[in-house]
PDB file of C-alpha atoms in Angstrom:
ATOM      1  CA  MET E   1      -0.197  -0.329  -0.189  1.00 74.00           C
ATOM      2  CA  ILE E   2       2.362   2.506   1.100  1.00 83.00           C
ATOM      3  CA  GLU E   3       4.950   2.117  -1.903  1.00 87.00           C
ATOM      4  CA  GLU E   4       2.067   2.240  -4.485  1.00 85.00           C
ATOM      5  CA  TYR E   5       1.230   5.703  -2.737  1.00 86.00           C
ATOM      6  CA  VAL E   6       4.699   6.464  -2.595  1.00 88.00           C
ATOM      7  CA  TYR E   7       4.582   5.082  -6.657  1.00 85.00           C
ATOM      8  CA  TRP E   8       1.516   7.591  -7.324  1.00 82.00           C
ATOM      9  CA  LEU E   9       3.053  10.459  -5.554  1.00 88.00           C
ATOM     10  CA  VAL E  10       6.018  10.018  -7.981  1.00 88.00           C
ATOM     11  CA  LYS E  11       4.306   9.686 -10.820  1.00 87.00           C
ATOM     12  CA  PHE E  12       2.022  13.029 -11.131  1.00 89.00           C
ATOM     13  CA  TYR E  13       3.146  15.411  -8.086  1.00 92.00           C
ATOM     14  CA  ILE E  14       6.658  15.543  -8.415  1.00 93.00           C
ATOM     15  CA  PRO E  15       6.714  17.431 -11.307  1.00 95.00           C
ATOM     16  CA  VAL E  16       4.475  19.272 -10.016  1.00 95.00           C
ATOM     17  CA  MET E  17       6.635  20.576  -6.958  1.00 93.00           C
ATOM     18  CA  VAL E  18       9.714  20.362  -9.090  1.00 94.00           C
ATOM     19  CA  ALA E  19       7.842  23.804 -11.281  1.00 95.00           C
ATOM     20  CA  ASN E  20       6.368  25.191  -8.126  1.00 91.00           C
ATOM     21  CA  GLY E  21      10.204  25.371  -6.891  1.00 88.00           C
ATOM     22  CA  THR E  22      11.837  25.998  -9.300  1.00 90.00           C
ATOM     23  CA  PRO E  23      10.907  29.972 -11.075  1.00 90.00           C
ATOM     24  CA  VAL E  24      13.187  30.984  -7.996  1.00 83.00           C
ATOM     25  CA  LEU E  25      16.411  30.069  -9.881  1.00 85.00           C
ATOM     26  CA  VAL E  26      16.055  32.838 -12.018  1.00 87.00           C
ATOM     27  CA  LYS E  27      16.034  36.699 -11.746  1.00 85.00           C
ATOM     28  CA  GLY E  28      13.356  37.122 -14.022  1.00 87.00           C
ATOM     29  CA  VAL E  29      12.807  40.695 -14.879  1.00 92.00           C
ATOM     30  CA  PHE E  30       9.578  39.818 -17.423  1.00 96.00           C
ATOM     31  CA  ARG E  31       6.309  40.529 -15.262  1.00 96.00           C
ATOM     32  CA  ILE E  32       3.752  38.428 -16.590  1.00 96.00           C
ATOM     33  CA  ASP E  33       1.454  41.428 -15.208  1.00 94.00           C
ATOM     34  CA  SER E  34       3.883  43.745 -17.475  1.00 94.00           C
ATOM     35  CA  GLY E  35       3.476  46.013 -14.478  1.00 91.00           C
ATOM     36  CA  ASN E  36      -0.085  46.474 -14.462  1.00 94.00           C
ATOM     37  CA  ALA E  37      -3.010  47.060 -11.786  1.00 93.00           C
ATOM     38  CA  PHE E  38      -5.573  45.398 -11.385  1.00 95.00           C
ATOM     39  CA  ILE E  39      -9.394  47.074 -10.544  1.00 95.00           C
ATOM     40  CA  ASP E  40      -8.743  47.910  -6.988  1.00 94.00           C
ATOM     41  CA  GLY E  41      -4.927  49.451  -8.299  1.00 93.00           C
ATOM     42  CA  ARG E  42      -3.527  47.506  -6.922  1.00 93.00           C
ATOM     43  CA  PRO E  43      -0.372  45.074  -8.789  1.00 93.00           C
ATOM     44  CA  LEU E  44      -2.217  41.607 -11.102  1.00 94.00           C
ATOM     45  CA  LEU E  45       0.213  39.730 -10.199  1.00 95.00           C
ATOM     46  CA  GLY E  46       3.316  41.228  -8.679  1.00 90.00           C
ATOM     47  CA  SER E  47       6.536  41.523  -9.100  1.00 89.00           C
ATOM     48  CA  ASN E  48       8.221  38.102  -7.595  1.00 89.00           C
ATOM     49  CA  LYS E  49       5.373  36.253 -11.231  1.00 94.00           C
ATOM     50  CA  THR E  50       7.958  36.949 -14.430  1.00 95.00           C
ATOM     51  CA  TRP E  51       7.216  34.855 -17.702  1.00 97.00           C
ATOM     52  CA  GLU E  52      11.225  34.075 -16.595  1.00 96.00           C
ATOM     53  CA  GLY E  53      10.498  31.835 -13.830  1.00 95.00           C
ATOM     54  CA  LEU E  54       6.787  30.220 -15.773  1.00 97.00           C
ATOM     55  CA  LEU E  55       9.148  29.032 -18.688  1.00 96.00           C
ATOM     56  CA  ILE E  56      11.781  27.760 -16.237  1.00 96.00           C
ATOM     57  CA  GLY E  57       8.528  26.251 -13.980  1.00 96.00           C
ATOM     58  CA  VAL E  58       7.587  24.740 -17.175  1.00 96.00           C
ATOM     59  CA  THR E  59      10.698  23.463 -18.546  1.00 96.00           C
ATOM     60  CA  TYR E  60      11.528  21.759 -15.075  1.00 96.00           C
ATOM     61  CA  ALA E  61       8.549  19.845 -15.161  1.00 96.00           C
ATOM     62  CA  PHE E  62       8.251  18.290 -17.738  1.00 94.00           C
ATOM     63  CA  VAL E  63      12.428  17.347 -17.232  1.00 95.00           C
ATOM     64  CA  ALA E  64      11.467  16.191 -14.146  1.00 95.00           C
ATOM     65  CA  SER E  65       8.576  14.357 -15.541  1.00 93.00           C
ATOM     66  CA  SER E  66      10.556  13.009 -18.986  1.00 92.00           C
ATOM     67  CA  LEU E  67      12.906  10.753 -16.119  1.00 93.00           C
ATOM     68  CA  ILE E  68      10.257   9.364 -14.544  1.00 92.00           C
ATOM     69  CA  SER E  69       8.491   8.166 -17.605  1.00 89.00           C
ATOM     70  CA  ILE E  70      12.346   6.529 -18.269  1.00 90.00           C
ATOM     71  CA  VAL E  71      12.423   5.784 -14.628  1.00 89.00           C
ATOM     72  CA  PHE E  72       8.451   3.567 -14.468  1.00 85.00           C
ATOM     73  CA  ASP E  73       8.328   2.473 -18.466  1.00 81.00           C
ATOM     74  CA  ASN E  74       5.702   5.227 -18.218  1.00 76.00           C
ATOM     75  CA  PRO E  75       4.975   7.007 -20.817  1.00 75.00           C
ATOM     76  CA  LEU E  76       3.399  10.232 -18.627  1.00 70.00           C
ATOM     77  CA  TYR E  77       6.166  12.770 -19.721  1.00 68.00           C
ATOM     78  CA  ILE E  78       3.547  15.300 -21.364  1.00 79.00           C
ATOM     79  CA  ILE E  79       0.900  14.510 -18.671  1.00 87.00           C
ATOM     80  CA  GLY E  80       2.982  15.645 -15.841  1.00 88.00           C
ATOM     81  CA  GLY E  81       4.570  18.891 -17.982  1.00 90.00           C
ATOM     82  CA  VAL E  82       1.521  19.896 -18.825  1.00 94.00           C
ATOM     83  CA  ALA E  83       0.651  19.172 -14.432  1.00 95.00           C
ATOM     84  CA  GLY E  84       3.040  21.276 -13.752  1.00 95.00           C
ATOM     85  CA  PHE E  85       1.636  24.253 -15.560  1.00 97.00           C
ATOM     86  CA  PHE E  86      -1.579  24.219 -14.284  1.00 97.00           C
ATOM     87  CA  GLY E  87       0.283  23.994 -10.892  1.00 97.00           C
ATOM     88  CA  LEU E  88       2.645  27.532 -11.356  1.00 97.00           C
ATOM     89  CA  LEU E  89      -1.939  28.885 -12.866  1.00 98.00           C
ATOM     90  CA  GLY E  90      -2.780  27.825  -9.267  1.00 97.00           C
ATOM     91  CA  ASP E  91       0.738  29.622  -8.107  1.00 95.00           C
ATOM     92  CA  LEU E  92      -0.273  32.868  -9.758  1.00 97.00           C
ATOM     93  CA  ALA E  93      -4.330  32.715  -8.505  1.00 97.00           C
ATOM     94  CA  GLY E  94      -2.556  32.786  -5.345  1.00 96.00           C
ATOM     95  CA  ALA E  95      -0.348  35.458  -5.764  1.00 95.00           C
ATOM     96  CA  PHE E  96      -3.554  37.375  -8.195  1.00 97.00           C
ATOM     97  CA  LEU E  97      -5.222  36.421  -4.276  1.00 97.00           C
ATOM     98  CA  LYS E  98      -3.186  37.280  -1.970  1.00 96.00           C
ATOM     99  CA  ARG E  99      -2.476  41.057  -4.402  1.00 96.00           C
ATOM    100  CA  ARG E 100      -6.526  41.610  -3.249  1.00 96.00           C
ATOM    101  CA  LEU E 101      -6.107  40.953  -0.680  1.00 96.00           C
ATOM    102  CA  GLY E 102      -3.624  43.701   0.019  1.00 94.00           C
ATOM    103  CA  ILE E 103      -0.564  40.732   0.804  1.00 93.00           C
ATOM    104  CA  LYS E 104       3.250  42.217  -0.699  1.00 88.00           C
ATOM    105  CA  PRO E 105       4.911  39.814  -2.460  1.00 84.00           C
ATOM    106  CA  GLY E 106       6.311  37.259  -0.504  1.00 81.00           C
ATOM    107  CA  ASP E 107       4.070  37.984   2.129  1.00 86.00           C
ATOM    108  CA  PRO E 108       2.457  34.807   3.229  1.00 86.00           C
ATOM    109  CA  LEU E 109      -0.934  33.640   2.807  1.00 92.00           C
ATOM    110  CA  PRO E 110      -0.834  30.573   5.148  1.00 90.00           C
ATOM    111  CA  VAL E 111      -2.385  27.414   3.261  1.00 92.00           C
ATOM    112  CA  VAL E 112      -3.291  29.282   0.425  1.00 93.00           C
ATOM    113  CA  ASP E 113       1.049  29.656  -0.310  1.00 89.00           C
ATOM    114  CA  GLN E 114       1.339  25.870   0.242  1.00 90.00           C
ATOM    115  CA  LEU E 115      -1.856  24.428  -1.405  1.00 93.00           C
ATOM    116  CA  ASP E 116      -3.137  26.829  -4.279  1.00 95.00           C
ATOM    117  CA  PHE E 117      -0.616  25.142  -7.098  1.00 95.00           C
ATOM    118  CA  VAL E 118      -1.420  21.064  -5.489  1.00 95.00           C
ATOM    119  CA  THR E 119      -5.095  21.700  -6.083  1.00 95.00           C
ATOM    120  CA  PHE E 120      -4.357  23.309  -9.883  1.00 97.00           C
ATOM    121  CA  SER E 121      -2.771  20.109 -11.299  1.00 95.00           C
ATOM    122  CA  THR E 122      -5.449  18.464  -8.721  1.00 93.00           C
ATOM    123  CA  LEU E 123      -8.471  19.620 -10.712  1.00 93.00           C
ATOM    124  CA  PHE E 124      -6.020  18.772 -14.178  1.00 94.00           C
ATOM    125  CA  TYR E 125      -5.431  15.717 -13.844  1.00 90.00           C
ATOM    126  CA  LEU E 126      -8.976  15.299 -12.221  1.00 90.00           C
ATOM    127  CA  ALA E 127     -10.559  16.733 -15.641  1.00 91.00           C
ATOM    128  CA  VAL E 128      -8.640  14.491 -18.182  1.00 88.00           C
ATOM    129  CA  GLY E 129     -10.627  11.601 -16.242  1.00 80.00           C
ATOM    130  CA  PHE E 130      -7.287   9.556 -15.288  1.00 73.00           C
ATOM    131  CA  GLU E 131      -8.949   6.770 -13.839  1.00 71.00           C
ATOM    132  CA  GLU E 132      -6.237   5.285 -11.690  1.00 72.00           C
ATOM    133  CA  PHE E 133      -5.840   9.530 -10.029  1.00 71.00           C
ATOM    134  CA  ALA E 134     -10.108   9.482  -9.326  1.00 71.00           C
ATOM    135  CA  GLY E 135     -10.676   6.603  -7.735  1.00 72.00           C
ATOM    136  CA  ASN E 136      -8.249   7.617  -5.065  1.00 78.00           C
ATOM    137  CA  PRO E 137      -9.378   9.945  -2.954  1.00 85.00           C
ATOM    138  CA  GLY E 138      -7.245   8.745  -0.051  1.00 87.00           C
ATOM    139  CA  TYR E 139      -4.127   9.237  -1.799  1.00 89.00           C
ATOM    140  CA  ILE E 140      -5.418  12.682  -3.084  1.00 89.00           C
ATOM    141  CA  ALA E 141      -6.028  13.831   0.384  1.00 92.00           C
ATOM    142  CA  SER E 142      -3.141  12.270   1.358  1.00 92.00           C
ATOM    143  CA  THR E 143      -0.825  14.535  -1.227  1.00 92.00           C
ATOM    144  CA  PHE E 144      -2.397  17.317  -0.365  1.00 94.00           C
ATOM    145  CA  LEU E 145      -1.262  17.152   4.139  1.00 95.00           C
ATOM    146  CA  LEU E 146       2.127  16.383   2.938  1.00 93.00           C
ATOM    147  CA  ILE E 147       2.634  18.811   0.454  1.00 92.00           C
ATOM    148  CA  LEU E 148       1.339  21.219   3.179  1.00 92.00           C
ATOM    149  CA  LEU E 149       3.938  19.754   5.547  1.00 92.00           C
ATOM    150  CA  LEU E 150       6.705  19.947   3.081  1.00 89.00           C
ATOM    151  CA  HIS E 151       6.393  23.160   1.894  1.00 85.00           C
ATOM    152  CA  VAL E 152       6.481  24.484   5.702  1.00 86.00           C
ATOM    153  CA  ALA E 153       9.758  22.486   6.509  1.00 88.00           C
ATOM    154  CA  ALA E 154      11.176  23.021   3.300  1.00 82.00           C
ATOM    155  CA  ASN E 155      10.245  27.379   3.734  1.00 80.00           C
ATOM    156  CA  ASN E 156      11.480  26.619   7.343  1.00 84.00           C
ATOM    157  CA  LEU E 157      15.310  24.604   5.899  1.00 85.00           C
ATOM    158  CA  ALA E 158      15.728  28.036   4.062  1.00 77.00           C
ATOM    159  CA  TYR E 159      15.931  30.280   6.307  1.00 80.00           C
ATOM    160  CA  TYR E 160      17.604  28.697   8.411  1.00 86.00           C
ATOM    161  CA  MET E 161      20.137  28.117   5.824  1.00 81.00           C
ATOM    162  CA  GLY E 162      20.110  32.214   5.103  1.00 77.00           C
ATOM    163  CA  LEU E 163      18.647  32.000   1.682  1.00 69.00           C
ATOM    164  CA  LYS E 164      15.175  32.905   2.715  1.00 71.00           C
ATOM    165  CA  ASP E 165      14.039  36.136   4.565  1.00 72.00           C
ATOM    166  CA  ARG E 166      10.915  34.602   6.392  1.00 72.00           C
ATOM    167  CA  ARG E 167      10.602  31.247   7.584  1.00 71.00           C
ATOM    168  CA  TRP E 168       6.989  30.774   6.361  1.00 66.00           C
TER     169      TRP E 168
END
């Protein structure tokens, strides 16, 4: 049972987690929102959301998914890369929500920061209709909890290593 869950988790969510974690590797200059404000006068997404970050996130999601496909001899590389893209759309939706709430780029919005990308990629997988995916609601719930905990732990570790200014 545990081995089956780990295989499922790796196949469906490692590319999404890679997509979410890699945009920080580039210091992008081309903002997705082009510096535009929403009707409330606040930035649409904010300065941390760039085309370069989106591109590297999607690219690395495809690379991770391709490697997983090779290791497990399972041709899901395209699906994992697309799921990574949807995960990044979730991150953009989270940024949009944070700007509407008056939260500055980089400032925390607990739970939303940890689960926006997981939520959108999960919705993608459900919409595509993978029987193996949709038939495992316990796996989905476990994954949300696991990713929430991993996200908090990774951010705390990065803070203590001096890589981040804030623990959360």
